[in-house]
Coordinates of C-alpha atoms and ligand atoms in Angstrom, one line a residue:
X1 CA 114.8 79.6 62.1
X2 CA 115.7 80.9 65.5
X3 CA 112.8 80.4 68.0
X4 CA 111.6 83.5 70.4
X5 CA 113.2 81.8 73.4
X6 CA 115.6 79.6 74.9
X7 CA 115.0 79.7 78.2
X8 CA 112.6 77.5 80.2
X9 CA 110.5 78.3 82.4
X10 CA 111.4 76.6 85.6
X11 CA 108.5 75.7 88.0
X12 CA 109.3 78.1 91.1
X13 CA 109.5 78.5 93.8
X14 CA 110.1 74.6 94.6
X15 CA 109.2 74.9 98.0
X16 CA 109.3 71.4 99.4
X17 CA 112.8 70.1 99.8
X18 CA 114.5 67.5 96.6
X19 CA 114.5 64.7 99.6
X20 CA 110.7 65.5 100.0
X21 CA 110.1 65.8 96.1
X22 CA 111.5 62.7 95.6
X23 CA 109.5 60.7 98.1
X24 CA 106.2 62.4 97.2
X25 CA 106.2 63.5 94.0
X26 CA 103.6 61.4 91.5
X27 CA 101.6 60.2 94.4
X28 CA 99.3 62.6 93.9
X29 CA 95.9 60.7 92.8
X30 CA 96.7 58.0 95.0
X31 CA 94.6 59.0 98.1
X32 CA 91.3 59.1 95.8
X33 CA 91.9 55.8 94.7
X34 CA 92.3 54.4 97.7
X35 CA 95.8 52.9 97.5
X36 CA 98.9 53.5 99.4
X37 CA 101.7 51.7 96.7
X38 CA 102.1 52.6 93.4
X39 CA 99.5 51.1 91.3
X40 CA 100.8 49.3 87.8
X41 CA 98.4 49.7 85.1
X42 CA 99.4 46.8 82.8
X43 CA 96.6 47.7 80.2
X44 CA 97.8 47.7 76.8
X45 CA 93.9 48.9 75.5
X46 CA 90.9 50.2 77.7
X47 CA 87.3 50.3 77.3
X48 CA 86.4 52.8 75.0
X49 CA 82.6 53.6 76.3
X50 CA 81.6 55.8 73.7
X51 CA 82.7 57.3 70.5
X52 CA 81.3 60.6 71.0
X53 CA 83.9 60.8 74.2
X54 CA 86.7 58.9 72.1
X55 CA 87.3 61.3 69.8
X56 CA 90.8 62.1 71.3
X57 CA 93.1 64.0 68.3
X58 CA 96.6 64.5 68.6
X59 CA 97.0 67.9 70.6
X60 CA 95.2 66.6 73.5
X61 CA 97.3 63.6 73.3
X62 CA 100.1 66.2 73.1
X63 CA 99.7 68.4 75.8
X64 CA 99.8 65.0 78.3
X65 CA 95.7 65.4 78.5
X66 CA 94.3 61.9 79.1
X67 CA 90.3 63.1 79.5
X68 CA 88.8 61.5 82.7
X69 CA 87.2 59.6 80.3
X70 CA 89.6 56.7 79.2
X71 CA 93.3 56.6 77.8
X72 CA 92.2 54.6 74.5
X73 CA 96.0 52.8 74.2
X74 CA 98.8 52.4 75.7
X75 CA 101.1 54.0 73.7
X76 CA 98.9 57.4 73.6
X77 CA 99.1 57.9 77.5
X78 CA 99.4 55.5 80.6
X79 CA 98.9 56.1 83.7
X80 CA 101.5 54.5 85.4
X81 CA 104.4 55.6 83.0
X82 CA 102.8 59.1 83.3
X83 CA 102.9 59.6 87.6
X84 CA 106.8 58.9 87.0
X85 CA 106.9 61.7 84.5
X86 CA 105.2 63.8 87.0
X87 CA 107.6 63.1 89.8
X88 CA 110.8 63.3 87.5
X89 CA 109.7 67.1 86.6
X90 CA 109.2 68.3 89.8
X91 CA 112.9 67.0 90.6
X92 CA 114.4 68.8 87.9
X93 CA 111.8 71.9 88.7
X94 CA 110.5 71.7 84.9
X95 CA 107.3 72.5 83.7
X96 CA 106.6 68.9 81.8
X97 CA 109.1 65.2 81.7
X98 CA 108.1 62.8 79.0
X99 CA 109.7 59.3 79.4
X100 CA 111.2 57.0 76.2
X101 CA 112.2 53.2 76.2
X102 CA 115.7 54.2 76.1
X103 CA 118.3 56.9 76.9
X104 CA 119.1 56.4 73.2
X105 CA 115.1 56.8 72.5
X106 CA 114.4 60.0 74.4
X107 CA 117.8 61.5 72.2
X108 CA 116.3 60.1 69.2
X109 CA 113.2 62.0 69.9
X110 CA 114.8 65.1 71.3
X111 CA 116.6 65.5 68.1
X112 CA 113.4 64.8 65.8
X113 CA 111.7 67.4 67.8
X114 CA 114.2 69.5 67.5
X115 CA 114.3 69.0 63.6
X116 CA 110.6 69.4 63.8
X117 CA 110.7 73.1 65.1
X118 CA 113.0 74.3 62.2
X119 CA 110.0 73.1 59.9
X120 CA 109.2 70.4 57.8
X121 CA 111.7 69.4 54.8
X122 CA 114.0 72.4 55.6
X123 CA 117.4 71.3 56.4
X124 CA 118.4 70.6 59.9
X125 CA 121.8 71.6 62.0
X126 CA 122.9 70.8 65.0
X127 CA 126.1 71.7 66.9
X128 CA 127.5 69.1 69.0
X129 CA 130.5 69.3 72.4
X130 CA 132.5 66.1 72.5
X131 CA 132.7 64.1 74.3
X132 CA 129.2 62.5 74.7
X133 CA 128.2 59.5 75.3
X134 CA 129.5 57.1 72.4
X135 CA 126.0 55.9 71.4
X136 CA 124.6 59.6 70.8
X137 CA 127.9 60.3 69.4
X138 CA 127.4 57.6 67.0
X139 CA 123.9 58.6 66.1
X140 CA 124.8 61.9 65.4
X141 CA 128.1 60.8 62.9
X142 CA 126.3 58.3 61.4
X143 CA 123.9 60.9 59.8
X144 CA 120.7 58.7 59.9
X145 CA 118.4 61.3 61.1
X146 CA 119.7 63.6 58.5
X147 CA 120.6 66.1 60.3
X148 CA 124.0 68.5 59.8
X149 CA 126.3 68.5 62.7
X150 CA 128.9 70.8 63.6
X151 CA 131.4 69.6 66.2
X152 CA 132.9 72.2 68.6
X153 CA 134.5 73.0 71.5
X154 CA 133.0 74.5 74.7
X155 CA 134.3 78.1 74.2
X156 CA 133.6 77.4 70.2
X157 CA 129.1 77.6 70.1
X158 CA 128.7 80.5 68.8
X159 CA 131.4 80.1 65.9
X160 CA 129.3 77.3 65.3
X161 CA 125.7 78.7 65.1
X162 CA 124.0 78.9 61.9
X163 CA 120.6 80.1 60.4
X164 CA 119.1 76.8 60.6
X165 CA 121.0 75.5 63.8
X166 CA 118.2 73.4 65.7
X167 CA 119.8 72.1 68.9
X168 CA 122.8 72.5 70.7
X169 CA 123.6 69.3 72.6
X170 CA 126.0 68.7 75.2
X171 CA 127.0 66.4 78.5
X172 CA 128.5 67.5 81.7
X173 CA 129.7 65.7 83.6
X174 CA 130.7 64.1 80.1
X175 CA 130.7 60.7 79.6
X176 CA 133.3 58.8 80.3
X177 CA 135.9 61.4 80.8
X178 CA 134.1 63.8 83.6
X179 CA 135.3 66.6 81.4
X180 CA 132.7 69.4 82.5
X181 CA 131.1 72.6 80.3
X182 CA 129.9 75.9 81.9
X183 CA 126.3 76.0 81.4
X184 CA 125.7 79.8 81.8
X185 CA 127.9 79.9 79.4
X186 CA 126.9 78.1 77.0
X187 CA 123.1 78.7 77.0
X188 CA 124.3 82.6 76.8
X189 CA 126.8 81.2 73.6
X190 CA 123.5 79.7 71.9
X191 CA 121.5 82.5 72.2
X192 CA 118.1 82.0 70.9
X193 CA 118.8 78.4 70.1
X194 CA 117.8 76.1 72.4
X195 CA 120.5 74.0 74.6
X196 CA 119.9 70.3 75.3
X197 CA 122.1 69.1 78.2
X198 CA 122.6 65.3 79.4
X199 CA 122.9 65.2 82.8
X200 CA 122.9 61.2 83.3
X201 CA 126.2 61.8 85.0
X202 CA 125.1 64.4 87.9
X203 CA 121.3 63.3 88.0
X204 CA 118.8 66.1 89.7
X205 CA 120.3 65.3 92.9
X206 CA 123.6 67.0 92.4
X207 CA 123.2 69.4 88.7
X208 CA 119.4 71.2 87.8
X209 CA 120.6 72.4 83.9
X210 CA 117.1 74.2 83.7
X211 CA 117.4 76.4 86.2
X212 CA 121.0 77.7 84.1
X213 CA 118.8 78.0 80.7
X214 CA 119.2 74.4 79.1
X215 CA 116.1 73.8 77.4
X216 CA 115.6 70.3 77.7
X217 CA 117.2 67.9 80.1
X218 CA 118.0 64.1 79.2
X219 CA 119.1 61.5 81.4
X220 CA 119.5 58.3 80.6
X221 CA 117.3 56.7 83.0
X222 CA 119.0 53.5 82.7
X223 CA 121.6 54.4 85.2
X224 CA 121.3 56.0 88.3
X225 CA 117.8 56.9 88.1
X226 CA 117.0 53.0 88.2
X227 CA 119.6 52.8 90.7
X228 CA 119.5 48.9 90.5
X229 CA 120.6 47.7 87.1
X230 CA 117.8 46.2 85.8
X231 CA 115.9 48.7 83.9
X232 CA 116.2 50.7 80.8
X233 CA 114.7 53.9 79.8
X234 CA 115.1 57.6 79.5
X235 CA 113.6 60.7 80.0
X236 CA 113.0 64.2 78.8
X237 CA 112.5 67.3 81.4
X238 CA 111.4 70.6 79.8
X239 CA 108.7 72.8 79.6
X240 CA 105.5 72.4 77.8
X241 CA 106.2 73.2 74.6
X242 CA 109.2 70.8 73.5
X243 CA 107.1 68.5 75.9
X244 CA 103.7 68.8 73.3
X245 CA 106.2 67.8 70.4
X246 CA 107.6 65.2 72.3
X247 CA 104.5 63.3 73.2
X248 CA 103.7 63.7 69.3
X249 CA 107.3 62.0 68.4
X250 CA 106.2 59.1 70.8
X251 CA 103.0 58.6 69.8
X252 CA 104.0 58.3 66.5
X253 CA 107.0 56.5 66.5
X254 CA 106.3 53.9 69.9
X255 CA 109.3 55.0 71.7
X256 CA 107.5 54.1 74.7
X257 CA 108.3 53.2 78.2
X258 CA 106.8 49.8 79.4
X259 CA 104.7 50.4 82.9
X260 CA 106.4 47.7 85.1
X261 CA 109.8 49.7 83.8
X262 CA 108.0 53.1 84.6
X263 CA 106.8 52.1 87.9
X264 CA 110.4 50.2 88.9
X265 CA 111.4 53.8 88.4
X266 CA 109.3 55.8 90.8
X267 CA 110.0 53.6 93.3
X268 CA 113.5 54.0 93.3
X269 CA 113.2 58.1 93.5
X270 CA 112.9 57.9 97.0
X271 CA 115.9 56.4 97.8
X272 CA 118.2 58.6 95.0
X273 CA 119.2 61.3 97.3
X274 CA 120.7 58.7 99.6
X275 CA 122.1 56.7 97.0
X276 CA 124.0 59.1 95.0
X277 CA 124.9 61.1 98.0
X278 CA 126.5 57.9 99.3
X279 CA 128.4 56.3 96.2
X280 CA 129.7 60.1 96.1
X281 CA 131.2 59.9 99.1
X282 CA 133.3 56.3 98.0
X283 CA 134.0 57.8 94.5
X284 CA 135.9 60.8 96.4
X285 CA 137.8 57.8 98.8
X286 CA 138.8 56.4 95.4
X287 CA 139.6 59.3 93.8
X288 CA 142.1 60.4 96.5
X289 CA 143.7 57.0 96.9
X290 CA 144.2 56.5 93.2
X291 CA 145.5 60.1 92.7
X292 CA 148.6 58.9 94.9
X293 CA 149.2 55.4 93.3
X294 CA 152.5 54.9 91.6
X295 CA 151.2 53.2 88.5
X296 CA 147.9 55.8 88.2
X297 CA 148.9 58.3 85.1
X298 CA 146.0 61.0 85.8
X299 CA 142.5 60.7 87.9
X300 CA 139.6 62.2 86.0
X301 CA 136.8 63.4 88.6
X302 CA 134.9 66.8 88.3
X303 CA 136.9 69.7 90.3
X304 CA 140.2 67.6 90.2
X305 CA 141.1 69.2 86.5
X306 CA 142.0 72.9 86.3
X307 CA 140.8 75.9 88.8
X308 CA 138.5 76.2 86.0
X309 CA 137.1 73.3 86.3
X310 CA 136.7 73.6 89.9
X311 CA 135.5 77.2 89.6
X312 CA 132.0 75.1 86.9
X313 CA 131.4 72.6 89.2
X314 CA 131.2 75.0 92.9
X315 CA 129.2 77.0 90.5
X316 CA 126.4 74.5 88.8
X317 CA 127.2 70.9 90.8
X318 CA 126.0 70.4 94.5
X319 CA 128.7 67.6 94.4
X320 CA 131.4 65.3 92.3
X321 CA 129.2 62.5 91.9
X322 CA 129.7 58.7 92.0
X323 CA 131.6 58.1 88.5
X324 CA 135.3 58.7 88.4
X325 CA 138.0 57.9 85.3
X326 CA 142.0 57.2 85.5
X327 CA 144.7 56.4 83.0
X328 CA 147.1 53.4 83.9
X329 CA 150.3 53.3 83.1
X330 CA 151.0 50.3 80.1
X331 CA 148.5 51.2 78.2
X332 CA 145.7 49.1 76.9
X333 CA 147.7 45.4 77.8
X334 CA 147.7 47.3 81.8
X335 CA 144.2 48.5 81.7
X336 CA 142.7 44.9 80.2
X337 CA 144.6 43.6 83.2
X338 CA 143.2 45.7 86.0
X339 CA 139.4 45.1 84.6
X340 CA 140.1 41.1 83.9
X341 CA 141.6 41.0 87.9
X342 CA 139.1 42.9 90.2
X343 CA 137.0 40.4 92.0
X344 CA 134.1 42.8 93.9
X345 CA 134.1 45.2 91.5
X346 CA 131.6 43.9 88.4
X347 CA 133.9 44.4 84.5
X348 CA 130.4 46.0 83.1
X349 CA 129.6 48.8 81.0
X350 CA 126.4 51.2 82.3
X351 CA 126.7 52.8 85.7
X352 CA 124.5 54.5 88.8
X353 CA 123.7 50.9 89.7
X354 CA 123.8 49.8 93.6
X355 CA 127.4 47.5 92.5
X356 CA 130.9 49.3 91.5
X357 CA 131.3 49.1 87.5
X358 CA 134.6 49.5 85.6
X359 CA 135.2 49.2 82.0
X360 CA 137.2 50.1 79.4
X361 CA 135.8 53.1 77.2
X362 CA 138.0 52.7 74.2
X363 CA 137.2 49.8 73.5
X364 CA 133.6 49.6 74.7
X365 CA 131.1 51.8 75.0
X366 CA 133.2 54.4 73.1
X367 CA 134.1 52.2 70.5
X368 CA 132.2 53.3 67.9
X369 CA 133.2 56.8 67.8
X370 CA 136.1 57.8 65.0
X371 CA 139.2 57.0 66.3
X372 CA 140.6 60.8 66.1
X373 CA 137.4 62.0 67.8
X374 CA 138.7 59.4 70.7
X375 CA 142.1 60.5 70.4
X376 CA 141.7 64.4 70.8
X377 CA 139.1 63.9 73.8
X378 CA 141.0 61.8 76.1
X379 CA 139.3 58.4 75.2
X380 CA 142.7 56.6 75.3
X381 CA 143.8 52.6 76.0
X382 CA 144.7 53.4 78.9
X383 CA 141.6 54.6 80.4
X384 CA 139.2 53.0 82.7
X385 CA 135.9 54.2 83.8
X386 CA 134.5 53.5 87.3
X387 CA 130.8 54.0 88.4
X388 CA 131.1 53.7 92.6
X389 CA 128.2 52.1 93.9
X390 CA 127.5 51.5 97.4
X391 CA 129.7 49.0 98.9
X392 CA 132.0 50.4 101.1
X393 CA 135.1 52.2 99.8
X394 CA 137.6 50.5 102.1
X395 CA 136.6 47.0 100.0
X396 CA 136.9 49.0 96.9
X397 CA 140.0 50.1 97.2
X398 CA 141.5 46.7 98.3
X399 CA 139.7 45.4 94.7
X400 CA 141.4 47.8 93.0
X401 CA 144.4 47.7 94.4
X402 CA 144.8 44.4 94.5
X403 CA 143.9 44.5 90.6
X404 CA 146.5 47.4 89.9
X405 CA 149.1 45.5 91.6
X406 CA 149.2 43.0 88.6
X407 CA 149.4 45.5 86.2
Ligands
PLP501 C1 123.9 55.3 78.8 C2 123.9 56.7 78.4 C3 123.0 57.1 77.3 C4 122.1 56.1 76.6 O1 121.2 55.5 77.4 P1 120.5 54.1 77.2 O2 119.5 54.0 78.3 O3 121.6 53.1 77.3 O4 119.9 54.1 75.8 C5 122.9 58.4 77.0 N1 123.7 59.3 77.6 C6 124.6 58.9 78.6 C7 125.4 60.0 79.3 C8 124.7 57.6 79.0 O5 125.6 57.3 80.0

């Protein structure tokens, strides 16, 4: 079934600036209550007072309605988890954001919402742009939501469309080769069918998919969003609609966020502007330096590639970000040796954190996509990811080179 539209609808005109947004946003009930810092509500049950008021069905539940009355559970509506949401949506500039336990969790309950829309019991496609993320990639081969996918290539989604295509789903920057897609262009590809877009990699500082048609917008909240390493979560911005069938998926299913993650999160929004904007800034020092070292094969960064690729970015990206990939030459024995030898730099998978990550894709967080899918989209041995955090790039370079000199 195709739906009636595609396109969002964006909350404009954003007036306040993102660095304003990001500091304010979800603080809005906090005057009336009295309180300055963000308030944790821990409760797993409340008070119900009376049953005549408790009679909350799903719909209201749905539409992120907690009557004044009382939230009834925790995993129906909390309030804590829900003034992140709030503050996440006006960064992207989307109607509605609904946060999950998991980056994994929110695409788990994307693509049951998705699957959802095209009705009950009827079958269920999808068409997918590699490379993604190898967990998402996974959950799509494996087939366990039993949904159809069709693999294709940027300039390939409307080859790919079919009657019952639910979802098109894609990264960029994609994860972990910075590879990026044209988003005009590929909401315009897909038509009436809605596009979901993971933009873990650019975060709403530097890439706003809505505002280009994507649907829904998924990060993996895990990474830079968190900013510090110790959280994990995702979340969902889109309008009300796919955010109504969302709130139904987690109610149903407990793909919850826990409070004390929710609240680590909106406390670290005010500070993501300066973060990301100032790992950026080290990832390009690396970038250039590697680009000119002997035993470097290729630098992967977005708007290094082709003028193509140069021509996206200017046109969708307010920056490169902080995550940059390179090949070494030697293979996998050379690129086990530069991870096992740098000494500042932390041998980790995940990224966005305040420390410098580098790992090896192939044989980590890619590892369980099919070999042949790894081969034809650049996942090789001799690749090394590196998430820039914010120690200073002079340091970093001296890690790394340091580390490729035992190569
Ligand atoms: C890490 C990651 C995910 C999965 O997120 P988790 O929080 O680890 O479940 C999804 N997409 C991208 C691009 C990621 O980097």
């Amino acid at each position: 079934m195709f739906f009636e539209t595609a396109m969002p609808k964006t909350v404009e005109p954003m007036k306040l600036s993102l660095e304003t947004r990001a500091v304010h946003g979800g603080r809005e009930d906090l005057h009336d209550m009295g309180v300055h810092a963000l308030p944790i509500d821990l409760s797993s049950t409340y008070r119900v007072p009376d049953l005549a008021a408790a009679g909350i069905d799903l719909e209201t539940l749905a539409s992120g309605g907690h009557p004044a009355t009382t939230p009834i559970y925790s995993r129906l509506h909390n309030p804590t988890v829900a003034r992140f949401e709030k503050a996440f949506a006006g960064l992207e500039g989307t109607e509605e954001a609904v946060a999950f336990g998991s980056g994994m969790a929110a695409v788990t309950s994307v693509l049951m919402a998705a699957r959802q829309r095209t009705g009950n019991g009827k079958p269920c496609h999808v068409v997918a742009i590699r490379p993604l993320y190898g967990g998402t990639d996974h959950l799509l081969a494996s087939g366990l939501l039993g949904i159809d996918v069709s693999w294709a290539r940027p300039d390939g989604i409307r080859r790919a469309l079919r009657s019952e295509t639910a979802l098109v789903i894609l990264e960029t920057p994609a994860n972990p080769t910075l590879s990026l897609v044209d988003l005009d262009e590929a909401v315009e590809q897909a038509g009436t069918v809605p596009v979901m877009v993971d933009s873990t990699f650019a975060t709403p500082v530097l890439q706003n998919p809505a505002r280009h048609g994507a649907a829904v917008v998924l990060h993996s909240a895990t990474k830079f969003i968190g900013g510090h390493g110790d959280v994990l979560a995702g979340v969902v911005a889109t309008d009300v609609e796919w955010a109504r069938e969302l709130r139904k998926i987690r109610v149903i299913t407990g793909n919850v966020l826990h409070p004390l993650a929710a609240y680590l999160l909106h406390r670290g929004l005010p500070t993501l502007p300066l973060r990301v904007r100032h790992a950026q800034q080290g990832a390009e020092e690396l970038a250039g330096r590697l680009l000119r070292h002997p035993r470097v094969t290729a630098v992967h960064y977005p708007g290094l590639g082709s003028s193509l690729e140069a021509a996206i970015m200017k046109k969708q990206m307010k920056g490169k970000g902080t995550i940059l990939a390179f090949n070494v030459s030697g293979g996998f024995a050379a690129a086990a040796r530069v991870m096992a030898s740098v000494e500042l730099m932390t041998p980790a998978v995940s990224l966005g954190s305040v420390d410098t990550l580098i790992q090896h894709p192939a044989a980590l967080t890619h590892r369980v996509v099919e070999e042949g899918a790894r081969r034809e989209n650049g996942i090789s041995e001799s690749l090394l990811r590196v998430s820039v955090g914010l120690e200073d790039p002079v340091d970093l370079w001296a890690d790394l080179e340091q580390a490729l000199e035992r190569v």
